Structure formats: structure tokens, C-alpha cells
């Protein structure tokens, strides 16, 4: 991984907000997180962004939400890195548009293909708000706005992203 800011962000997210909450076997979980980083840093593996982004809403619910929830319960606050990651996810879906071959997220200088349930891909284009998206129990299995400060911070991060800034 050539981008040092992204590498640091990923390491801190794994070490501080995910690994401690995935399993009681911290050593095995840490070993797994190290292998994830090794795969991302392997220049011979072609990481397809479209594969990584496939069904992002359900992936976040299944993979990230449990660690997010446990972090919140243990620390009494939202996990800062996972909150930034969630804001990036929301921004991708806010920019989703129907392209020639399917849905894409329209970002400065490029379009990124998105594959997910149609209701998520069209949510913001159909007038949905960030608050209602986060409160959608069908998508997340619970109302994410119940986590104190989460909605406010995501909306603040979205302002930065929509202004052309970075959260890293």
C-alpha cells in the first residue's frame, strides 16, 4: 500500500477498533488482520475496487457493525476511524447514478461501478436523507442513529468530502 496516510488509517482501524472486538483470541485475530494488510501490500494481487465494493451495505452490517457496536459499548463513544469509513460509504451511495452498464458512483475524475440492492443504490437519488438511511433497520438491522454522535459526525464528514476534502 503506497499511500502512507491510508496505510496508517487502516492499521489504526484494525488495531484499535476491530481486532479487540472480533474474537477473544486476540493473537489469532491480529494474525488475520496482518494477513489482510499483507494482501493489500502485495503488488502482484490485483485488488478490483468493484469486488471490494460489492454489496457494501450488507458487508458493513455483517463485518463492521458488530465491532462498531462493541467499541461503542466498551468506550461509550463512536469509533472514530470506523465512523470515517462509514461516511465514505455513505458518500459513495449518495453519488450513485444509473450508468450505461449499471450503477456507478460519480466521483471527481472517475466513475466507480456499484453492485448492491437497488433500494440502496437509488436511495439518495429518490430523495432519501442521511438520517433516514442510517435509521433504516431493514438495511442495518437496527437504527444507527441511536449511537450518540454518529449521525452528527457522519454528516460533518460528508460536508468535508462533498467540499473536496479528505478524512485521512
mmCIF file with all atom_site columns, C-alpha atoms in Angstrom:
data_model
loop_
_atom_site.group_PDB
_atom_site.id
_atom_site.type_symbol
_atom_site.label_atom_id
_atom_site.label_alt_id
_atom_site.label_comp_id
_atom_site.label_asym_id
_atom_site.label_entity_id
_atom_site.label_seq_id
_atom_site.pdbx_PDB_ins_code
_atom_site.Cartn_x
_atom_site.Cartn_y
_atom_site.Cartn_z
_atom_site.occupancy
_atom_site.B_iso_or_equiv
_atom_site.pdbx_formal_charge
_atom_site.auth_seq_id
_atom_site.auth_comp_id
_atom_site.auth_asym_id
_atom_site.auth_atom_id
_atom_site.pdbx_PDB_model_num
ATOM 1   C CA . UNK A 1 1   ? 0.000   0.000   0.000   1.00 0.00 ? 1   UNK A CA 1
ATOM 2   C CA . UNK A 1 2   ? 1.784   3.096   -1.254  1.00 0.00 ? 2   UNK A CA 1
ATOM 3   C CA . UNK A 1 3   ? -0.409  5.765   0.348   1.00 0.00 ? 3   UNK A CA 1
ATOM 4   C CA . UNK A 1 4   ? 1.047   6.174   3.848   1.00 0.00 ? 4   UNK A CA 1
ATOM 5   C CA . UNK A 1 5   ? -1.991  8.042   5.196   1.00 0.00 ? 5   UNK A CA 1
ATOM 6   C CA . UNK A 1 6   ? -4.296  5.250   4.037   1.00 0.00 ? 6   UNK A CA 1
ATOM 7   C CA . UNK A 1 7   ? -1.941  2.607   5.447   1.00 0.00 ? 7   UNK A CA 1
ATOM 8   C CA . UNK A 1 8   ? -1.839  4.346   8.845   1.00 0.00 ? 8   UNK A CA 1
ATOM 9   C CA . UNK A 1 9   ? -5.615  4.733   8.827   1.00 0.00 ? 9   UNK A CA 1
ATOM 10  C CA . UNK A 1 10  ? -6.102  1.044   8.028   1.00 0.00 ? 10  UNK A CA 1
ATOM 11  C CA . UNK A 1 11  ? -3.608  -0.094  10.687  1.00 0.00 ? 11  UNK A CA 1
ATOM 12  C CA . UNK A 1 12  ? -5.143  2.102   13.376  1.00 0.00 ? 12  UNK A CA 1
ATOM 13  C CA . UNK A 1 13  ? -8.650  0.981   12.444  1.00 0.00 ? 13  UNK A CA 1
ATOM 14  C CA . UNK A 1 14  ? -7.689  -2.678  12.636  1.00 0.00 ? 14  UNK A CA 1
ATOM 15  C CA . UNK A 1 15  ? -5.612  -2.372  15.825  1.00 0.00 ? 15  UNK A CA 1
ATOM 16  C CA . UNK A 1 16  ? -7.861  -0.038  17.802  1.00 0.00 ? 16  UNK A CA 1
ATOM 17  C CA . UNK A 1 17  ? -11.400 -0.573  16.557  1.00 0.00 ? 17  UNK A CA 1
ATOM 18  C CA . UNK A 1 18  ? -11.709 -4.029  15.009  1.00 0.00 ? 18  UNK A CA 1
ATOM 19  C CA . UNK A 1 19  ? -9.187  -6.586  16.323  1.00 0.00 ? 19  UNK A CA 1
ATOM 20  C CA . UNK A 1 20  ? -10.040 -6.077  20.020  1.00 0.00 ? 20  UNK A CA 1
ATOM 21  C CA . UNK A 1 21  ? -13.714 -6.759  19.296  1.00 0.00 ? 21  UNK A CA 1
ATOM 22  C CA . UNK A 1 22  ? -13.736 -9.600  16.761  1.00 0.00 ? 22  UNK A CA 1
ATOM 23  C CA . UNK A 1 23  ? -12.763 -12.542 18.958  1.00 0.00 ? 23  UNK A CA 1
ATOM 24  C CA . UNK A 1 24  ? -11.474 -13.410 22.397  1.00 0.00 ? 24  UNK A CA 1
ATOM 25  C CA . UNK A 1 25  ? -8.426  -14.873 20.650  1.00 0.00 ? 25  UNK A CA 1
ATOM 26  C CA . UNK A 1 26  ? -6.651  -11.555 20.076  1.00 0.00 ? 26  UNK A CA 1
ATOM 27  C CA . UNK A 1 27  ? -3.472  -13.220 18.785  1.00 0.00 ? 27  UNK A CA 1
ATOM 28  C CA . UNK A 1 28  ? -5.328  -15.124 16.047  1.00 0.00 ? 28  UNK A CA 1
ATOM 29  C CA . UNK A 1 29  ? -7.361  -12.056 15.139  1.00 0.00 ? 29  UNK A CA 1
ATOM 30  C CA . UNK A 1 30  ? -4.210  -9.918  14.976  1.00 0.00 ? 30  UNK A CA 1
ATOM 31  C CA . UNK A 1 31  ? -2.586  -12.553 12.762  1.00 0.00 ? 31  UNK A CA 1
ATOM 32  C CA . UNK A 1 32  ? -5.601  -12.399 10.446  1.00 0.00 ? 32  UNK A CA 1
ATOM 33  C CA . UNK A 1 33  ? -5.504  -8.578  10.314  1.00 0.00 ? 33  UNK A CA 1
ATOM 34  C CA . UNK A 1 34  ? -1.786  -8.731  9.480   1.00 0.00 ? 34  UNK A CA 1
ATOM 35  C CA . UNK A 1 35  ? -2.553  -11.119 6.619   1.00 0.00 ? 35  UNK A CA 1
ATOM 36  C CA . UNK A 1 36  ? -5.179  -8.671  5.309   1.00 0.00 ? 36  UNK A CA 1
ATOM 37  C CA . UNK A 1 37  ? -2.592  -5.904  5.267   1.00 0.00 ? 37  UNK A CA 1
ATOM 38  C CA . UNK A 1 38  ? -0.059  -8.219  3.594   1.00 0.00 ? 38  UNK A CA 1
ATOM 39  C CA . UNK A 1 39  ? -2.574  -8.955  0.816   1.00 0.00 ? 39  UNK A CA 1
ATOM 40  C CA . UNK A 1 40  ? -3.228  -5.253  0.252   1.00 0.00 ? 40  UNK A CA 1
ATOM 41  C CA . UNK A 1 41  ? 0.505   -4.584  0.083   1.00 0.00 ? 41  UNK A CA 1
ATOM 42  C CA . UNK A 1 42  ? 1.196   -7.403  -2.380  1.00 0.00 ? 42  UNK A CA 1
ATOM 43  C CA . UNK A 1 43  ? 1.779   -5.683  -5.740  1.00 0.00 ? 43  UNK A CA 1
ATOM 44  C CA . UNK A 1 44  ? 1.087   -8.933  -7.601  1.00 0.00 ? 44  UNK A CA 1
ATOM 45  C CA . UNK A 1 45  ? -2.511  -9.135  -6.400  1.00 0.00 ? 45  UNK A CA 1
ATOM 46  C CA . UNK A 1 46  ? -4.932  -7.109  -8.469  1.00 0.00 ? 46  UNK A CA 1
ATOM 47  C CA . UNK A 1 47  ? -7.421  -5.648  -5.998  1.00 0.00 ? 47  UNK A CA 1
ATOM 48  C CA . UNK A 1 48  ? -10.533 -4.887  -8.001  1.00 0.00 ? 48  UNK A CA 1
ATOM 49  C CA . UNK A 1 49  ? -12.355 -1.975  -6.403  1.00 0.00 ? 49  UNK A CA 1
ATOM 50  C CA . UNK A 1 50  ? -15.604 -3.292  -7.839  1.00 0.00 ? 50  UNK A CA 1
ATOM 51  C CA . UNK A 1 51  ? -15.108 -6.592  -5.994  1.00 0.00 ? 51  UNK A CA 1
ATOM 52  C CA . UNK A 1 52  ? -14.267 -4.820  -2.755  1.00 0.00 ? 52  UNK A CA 1
ATOM 53  C CA . UNK A 1 53  ? -17.355 -2.604  -3.075  1.00 0.00 ? 53  UNK A CA 1
ATOM 54  C CA . UNK A 1 54  ? -19.732 -5.442  -3.995  1.00 0.00 ? 54  UNK A CA 1
ATOM 55  C CA . UNK A 1 55  ? -22.772 -5.320  -1.659  1.00 0.00 ? 55  UNK A CA 1
ATOM 56  C CA . UNK A 1 56  ? -21.138 -2.770  0.643   1.00 0.00 ? 56  UNK A CA 1
ATOM 57  C CA . UNK A 1 57  ? -24.210 -2.129  2.785   1.00 0.00 ? 57  UNK A CA 1
ATOM 58  C CA . UNK A 1 58  ? -24.672 -5.771  3.754   1.00 0.00 ? 58  UNK A CA 1
ATOM 59  C CA . UNK A 1 59  ? -20.893 -6.183  4.184   1.00 0.00 ? 59  UNK A CA 1
ATOM 60  C CA . UNK A 1 60  ? -20.763 -3.216  6.570   1.00 0.00 ? 60  UNK A CA 1
ATOM 61  C CA . UNK A 1 61  ? -23.697 -4.610  8.533   1.00 0.00 ? 61  UNK A CA 1
ATOM 62  C CA . UNK A 1 62  ? -22.182 -8.110  8.796   1.00 0.00 ? 62  UNK A CA 1
ATOM 63  C CA . UNK A 1 63  ? -18.489 -7.280  9.170   1.00 0.00 ? 63  UNK A CA 1
ATOM 64  C CA . UNK A 1 64  ? -18.168 -3.824  10.681  1.00 0.00 ? 64  UNK A CA 1
ATOM 65  C CA . UNK A 1 65  ? -21.297 -3.184  12.715  1.00 0.00 ? 65  UNK A CA 1
ATOM 66  C CA . UNK A 1 66  ? -20.532 -5.842  15.363  1.00 0.00 ? 66  UNK A CA 1
ATOM 67  C CA . UNK A 1 67  ? -17.113 -4.266  16.086  1.00 0.00 ? 67  UNK A CA 1
ATOM 68  C CA . UNK A 1 68  ? -18.625 -0.778  15.908  1.00 0.00 ? 68  UNK A CA 1
ATOM 69  C CA . UNK A 1 69  ? -21.288 -1.762  18.442  1.00 0.00 ? 69  UNK A CA 1
ATOM 70  C CA . UNK A 1 70  ? -18.832 -3.424  20.827  1.00 0.00 ? 70  UNK A CA 1
ATOM 71  C CA . UNK A 1 71  ? -16.433 -0.472  20.631  1.00 0.00 ? 71  UNK A CA 1
ATOM 72  C CA . UNK A 1 72  ? -19.301 1.878   21.448  1.00 0.00 ? 72  UNK A CA 1
ATOM 73  C CA . UNK A 1 73  ? -20.490 -0.250  24.356  1.00 0.00 ? 73  UNK A CA 1
ATOM 74  C CA . UNK A 1 74  ? -16.986 -0.546  25.822  1.00 0.00 ? 74  UNK A CA 1
ATOM 75  C CA . UNK A 1 75  ? -15.854 3.051   25.279  1.00 0.00 ? 75  UNK A CA 1
ATOM 76  C CA . UNK A 1 76  ? -19.111 4.998   25.413  1.00 0.00 ? 76  UNK A CA 1
ATOM 77  C CA . UNK A 1 77  ? -18.335 6.760   22.143  1.00 0.00 ? 77  UNK A CA 1
ATOM 78  C CA . UNK A 1 78  ? -18.350 6.045   18.428  1.00 0.00 ? 78  UNK A CA 1
ATOM 79  C CA . UNK A 1 79  ? -15.171 4.581   16.921  1.00 0.00 ? 79  UNK A CA 1
ATOM 80  C CA . UNK A 1 80  ? -13.542 7.472   15.035  1.00 0.00 ? 80  UNK A CA 1
ATOM 81  C CA . UNK A 1 81  ? -11.961 5.536   12.165  1.00 0.00 ? 81  UNK A CA 1
ATOM 82  C CA . UNK A 1 82  ? -14.980 3.329   11.507  1.00 0.00 ? 82  UNK A CA 1
ATOM 83  C CA . UNK A 1 83  ? -17.127 6.463   11.518  1.00 0.00 ? 83  UNK A CA 1
ATOM 84  C CA . UNK A 1 84  ? -14.909 7.974   8.818   1.00 0.00 ? 84  UNK A CA 1
ATOM 85  C CA . UNK A 1 85  ? -15.130 4.749   6.828   1.00 0.00 ? 85  UNK A CA 1
ATOM 86  C CA . UNK A 1 86  ? -18.901 4.760   7.138   1.00 0.00 ? 86  UNK A CA 1
ATOM 87  C CA . UNK A 1 87  ? -19.002 8.373   5.914   1.00 0.00 ? 87  UNK A CA 1
ATOM 88  C CA . UNK A 1 88  ? -17.011 7.348   2.826   1.00 0.00 ? 88  UNK A CA 1
ATOM 89  C CA . UNK A 1 89  ? -19.500 4.513   2.254   1.00 0.00 ? 89  UNK A CA 1
ATOM 90  C CA . UNK A 1 90  ? -22.471 6.879   2.519   1.00 0.00 ? 90  UNK A CA 1
ATOM 91  C CA . UNK A 1 91  ? -20.776 9.327   0.145   1.00 0.00 ? 91  UNK A CA 1
ATOM 92  C CA . UNK A 1 92  ? -20.365 6.570   -2.463  1.00 0.00 ? 92  UNK A CA 1
ATOM 93  C CA . UNK A 1 93  ? -24.064 5.797   -2.280  1.00 0.00 ? 93  UNK A CA 1
ATOM 94  C CA . UNK A 1 94  ? -25.063 9.467   -2.268  1.00 0.00 ? 94  UNK A CA 1
ATOM 95  C CA . UNK A 1 95  ? -23.237 9.813   -5.592  1.00 0.00 ? 95  UNK A CA 1
ATOM 96  C CA . UNK A 1 96  ? -24.787 6.656   -7.133  1.00 0.00 ? 96  UNK A CA 1
ATOM 97  C CA . UNK A 1 97  ? -26.262 7.150   -10.599 1.00 0.00 ? 97  UNK A CA 1
ATOM 98  C CA . UNK A 1 98  ? -27.509 4.868   -13.346 1.00 0.00 ? 98  UNK A CA 1
ATOM 99  C CA . UNK A 1 99  ? -24.687 4.407   -15.831 1.00 0.00 ? 99  UNK A CA 1
ATOM 100 C CA . UNK A 1 100 ? -24.537 2.677   -19.195 1.00 0.00 ? 100 UNK A CA 1
ATOM 101 C CA . UNK A 1 101 ? -23.904 -0.779  -17.737 1.00 0.00 ? 101 UNK A CA 1
ATOM 102 C CA . UNK A 1 102 ? -25.315 -0.427  -14.218 1.00 0.00 ? 102 UNK A CA 1
ATOM 103 C CA . UNK A 1 103 ? -24.988 1.845   -11.230 1.00 0.00 ? 103 UNK A CA 1
ATOM 104 C CA . UNK A 1 104 ? -21.869 3.898   -10.652 1.00 0.00 ? 104 UNK A CA 1
ATOM 105 C CA . UNK A 1 105 ? -20.692 6.286   -8.000  1.00 0.00 ? 105 UNK A CA 1
ATOM 106 C CA . UNK A 1 106 ? -19.697 9.502   -9.706  1.00 0.00 ? 106 UNK A CA 1
ATOM 107 C CA . UNK A 1 107 ? -16.577 10.901  -8.089  1.00 0.00 ? 107 UNK A CA 1
ATOM 108 C CA . UNK A 1 108 ? -14.246 13.671  -9.253  1.00 0.00 ? 108 UNK A CA 1
ATOM 109 C CA . UNK A 1 109 ? -12.452 12.367  -12.316 1.00 0.00 ? 109 UNK A CA 1
ATOM 110 C CA . UNK A 1 110 ? -13.941 8.877   -12.399 1.00 0.00 ? 110 UNK A CA 1
ATOM 111 C CA . UNK A 1 111 ? -16.906 6.593   -12.036 1.00 0.00 ? 111 UNK A CA 1
ATOM 112 C CA . UNK A 1 112 ? -16.790 3.561   -9.751  1.00 0.00 ? 112 UNK A CA 1
ATOM 113 C CA . UNK A 1 113 ? -19.178 0.672   -10.526 1.00 0.00 ? 113 UNK A CA 1
ATOM 114 C CA . UNK A 1 114 ? -21.505 -0.218  -7.636  1.00 0.00 ? 114 UNK A CA 1
ATOM 115 C CA . UNK A 1 115 ? -23.344 -3.510  -7.253  1.00 0.00 ? 115 UNK A CA 1
ATOM 116 C CA . UNK A 1 116 ? -25.847 -3.735  -4.413  1.00 0.00 ? 116 UNK A CA 1
ATOM 117 C CA . UNK A 1 117 ? -29.559 -3.979  -3.766  1.00 0.00 ? 117 UNK A CA 1
ATOM 118 C CA . UNK A 1 118 ? -31.395 -1.493  -5.972  1.00 0.00 ? 118 UNK A CA 1
ATOM 119 C CA . UNK A 1 119 ? -33.073 0.128   -2.967  1.00 0.00 ? 119 UNK A CA 1
ATOM 120 C CA . UNK A 1 120 ? -29.655 1.223   -1.613  1.00 0.00 ? 120 UNK A CA 1
ATOM 121 C CA . UNK A 1 121 ? -28.320 2.304   -5.000  1.00 0.00 ? 121 UNK A CA 1
ATOM 122 C CA . UNK A 1 122 ? -31.328 4.561   -5.616  1.00 0.00 ? 122 UNK A CA 1
ATOM 123 C CA . UNK A 1 123 ? -31.935 5.679   -2.027  1.00 0.00 ? 123 UNK A CA 1
ATOM 124 C CA . UNK A 1 124 ? -30.455 9.167   -2.207  1.00 0.00 ? 124 UNK A CA 1
ATOM 125 C CA . UNK A 1 125 ? -31.470 9.782   -5.833  1.00 0.00 ? 125 UNK A CA 1
ATOM 126 C CA . UNK A 1 126 ? -35.042 9.133   -4.691  1.00 0.00 ? 126 UNK A CA 1
ATOM 127 C CA . UNK A 1 127 ? -34.825 11.828  -2.012  1.00 0.00 ? 127 UNK A CA 1
ATOM 128 C CA . UNK A 1 128 ? -33.588 9.811   0.950   1.00 0.00 ? 128 UNK A CA 1
ATOM 129 C CA . UNK A 1 129 ? -31.682 11.620  3.677   1.00 0.00 ? 129 UNK A CA 1
ATOM 130 C CA . UNK A 1 130 ? -28.564 10.542  5.534   1.00 0.00 ? 130 UNK A CA 1
ATOM 131 C CA . UNK A 1 131 ? -30.576 10.372  8.767   1.00 0.00 ? 131 UNK A CA 1
ATOM 132 C CA . UNK A 1 132 ? -33.267 8.125   7.286   1.00 0.00 ? 132 UNK A CA 1
ATOM 133 C CA . UNK A 1 133 ? -30.633 5.928   5.593   1.00 0.00 ? 133 UNK A CA 1
ATOM 134 C CA . UNK A 1 134 ? -28.827 5.439   8.899   1.00 0.00 ? 134 UNK A CA 1
ATOM 135 C CA . UNK A 1 135 ? -32.109 4.797   10.727  1.00 0.00 ? 135 UNK A CA 1
ATOM 136 C CA . UNK A 1 136 ? -33.210 2.139   8.196   1.00 0.00 ? 136 UNK A CA 1
ATOM 137 C CA . UNK A 1 137 ? -33.471 -1.046  10.246  1.00 0.00 ? 137 UNK A CA 1
ATOM 138 C CA . UNK A 1 138 ? -34.006 -3.104  7.096   1.00 0.00 ? 138 UNK A CA 1
ATOM 139 C CA . UNK A 1 139 ? -30.556 -2.098  5.862   1.00 0.00 ? 139 UNK A CA 1
ATOM 140 C CA . UNK A 1 140 ? -28.657 -2.198  9.145   1.00 0.00 ? 140 UNK A CA 1
ATOM 141 C CA . UNK A 1 141 ? -30.695 -4.449  11.419  1.00 0.00 ? 141 UNK A CA 1
ATOM 142 C CA . UNK A 1 142 ? -31.008 -1.552  13.841  1.00 0.00 ? 142 UNK A CA 1
ATOM 143 C CA . UNK A 1 143 ? -31.300 2.224   13.933  1.00 0.00 ? 143 UNK A CA 1
ATOM 144 C CA . UNK A 1 144 ? -27.728 3.529   13.634  1.00 0.00 ? 144 UNK A CA 1
ATOM 145 C CA . UNK A 1 145 ? -28.778 6.998   14.744  1.00 0.00 ? 145 UNK A CA 1
ATOM 146 C CA . UNK A 1 146 ? -29.163 5.621   18.270  1.00 0.00 ? 146 UNK A CA 1
ATOM 147 C CA . UNK A 1 147 ? -25.380 5.772   18.686  1.00 0.00 ? 147 UNK A CA 1
ATOM 148 C CA . UNK A 1 148 ? -24.798 9.160   20.260  1.00 0.00 ? 148 UNK A CA 1
ATOM 149 C CA . UNK A 1 149 ? -22.938 11.487  17.920  1.00 0.00 ? 149 UNK A CA 1
ATOM 150 C CA . UNK A 1 150 ? -22.811 9.054   14.984  1.00 0.00 ? 150 UNK A CA 1
ATOM 151 C CA . UNK A 1 151 ? -25.278 10.841  12.706  1.00 0.00 ? 151 UNK A CA 1
ATOM 152 C CA . UNK A 1 152 ? -23.842 14.257  13.530  1.00 0.00 ? 152 UNK A CA 1
ATOM 153 C CA . UNK A 1 153 ? -20.263 13.129  12.851  1.00 0.00 ? 153 UNK A CA 1
ATOM 154 C CA . UNK A 1 154 ? -21.162 11.342  9.609   1.00 0.00 ? 154 UNK A CA 1
ATOM 155 C CA . UNK A 1 155 ? -22.955 14.471  8.366   1.00 0.00 ? 155 UNK A CA 1
ATOM 156 C CA . UNK A 1 156 ? -19.936 16.614  9.314   1.00 0.00 ? 156 UNK A CA 1
ATOM 157 C CA . UNK A 1 157 ? -17.595 14.246  7.471   1.00 0.00 ? 157 UNK A CA 1
ATOM 158 C CA . UNK A 1 158 ? -19.879 14.281  4.429   1.00 0.00 ? 158 UNK A CA 1
ATOM 159 C CA . UNK A 1 159 ? -19.585 18.079  4.305   1.00 0.00 ? 159 UNK A CA 1
ATOM 160 C CA . UNK A 1 160 ? -15.793 17.702  4.192   1.00 0.00 ? 160 UNK A CA 1
ATOM 161 C CA . UNK A 1 161 ? -15.971 15.066  1.455   1.00 0.00 ? 161 UNK A CA 1
ATOM 162 C CA . UNK A 1 162 ? -18.505 16.993  -0.599  1.00 0.00 ? 162 UNK A CA 1
ATOM 163 C CA . UNK A 1 163 ? -16.254 20.040  -0.339  1.00 0.00 ? 163 UNK A CA 1
ATOM 164 C CA . UNK A 1 164 ? -13.438 18.046  -1.941  1.00 0.00 ? 164 UNK A CA 1
ATOM 165 C CA . UNK A 1 165 ? -11.608 17.288  1.301   1.00 0.00 ? 165 UNK A CA 1
ATOM 166 C CA . UNK A 1 166 ? -10.230 14.072  2.736   1.00 0.00 ? 166 UNK A CA 1
ATOM 167 C CA . UNK A 1 167 ? -10.800 12.434  6.106   1.00 0.00 ? 167 UNK A CA 1
ATOM 168 C CA . UNK A 1 168 ? -7.336  10.864  6.230   1.00 0.00 ? 168 UNK A CA 1
#
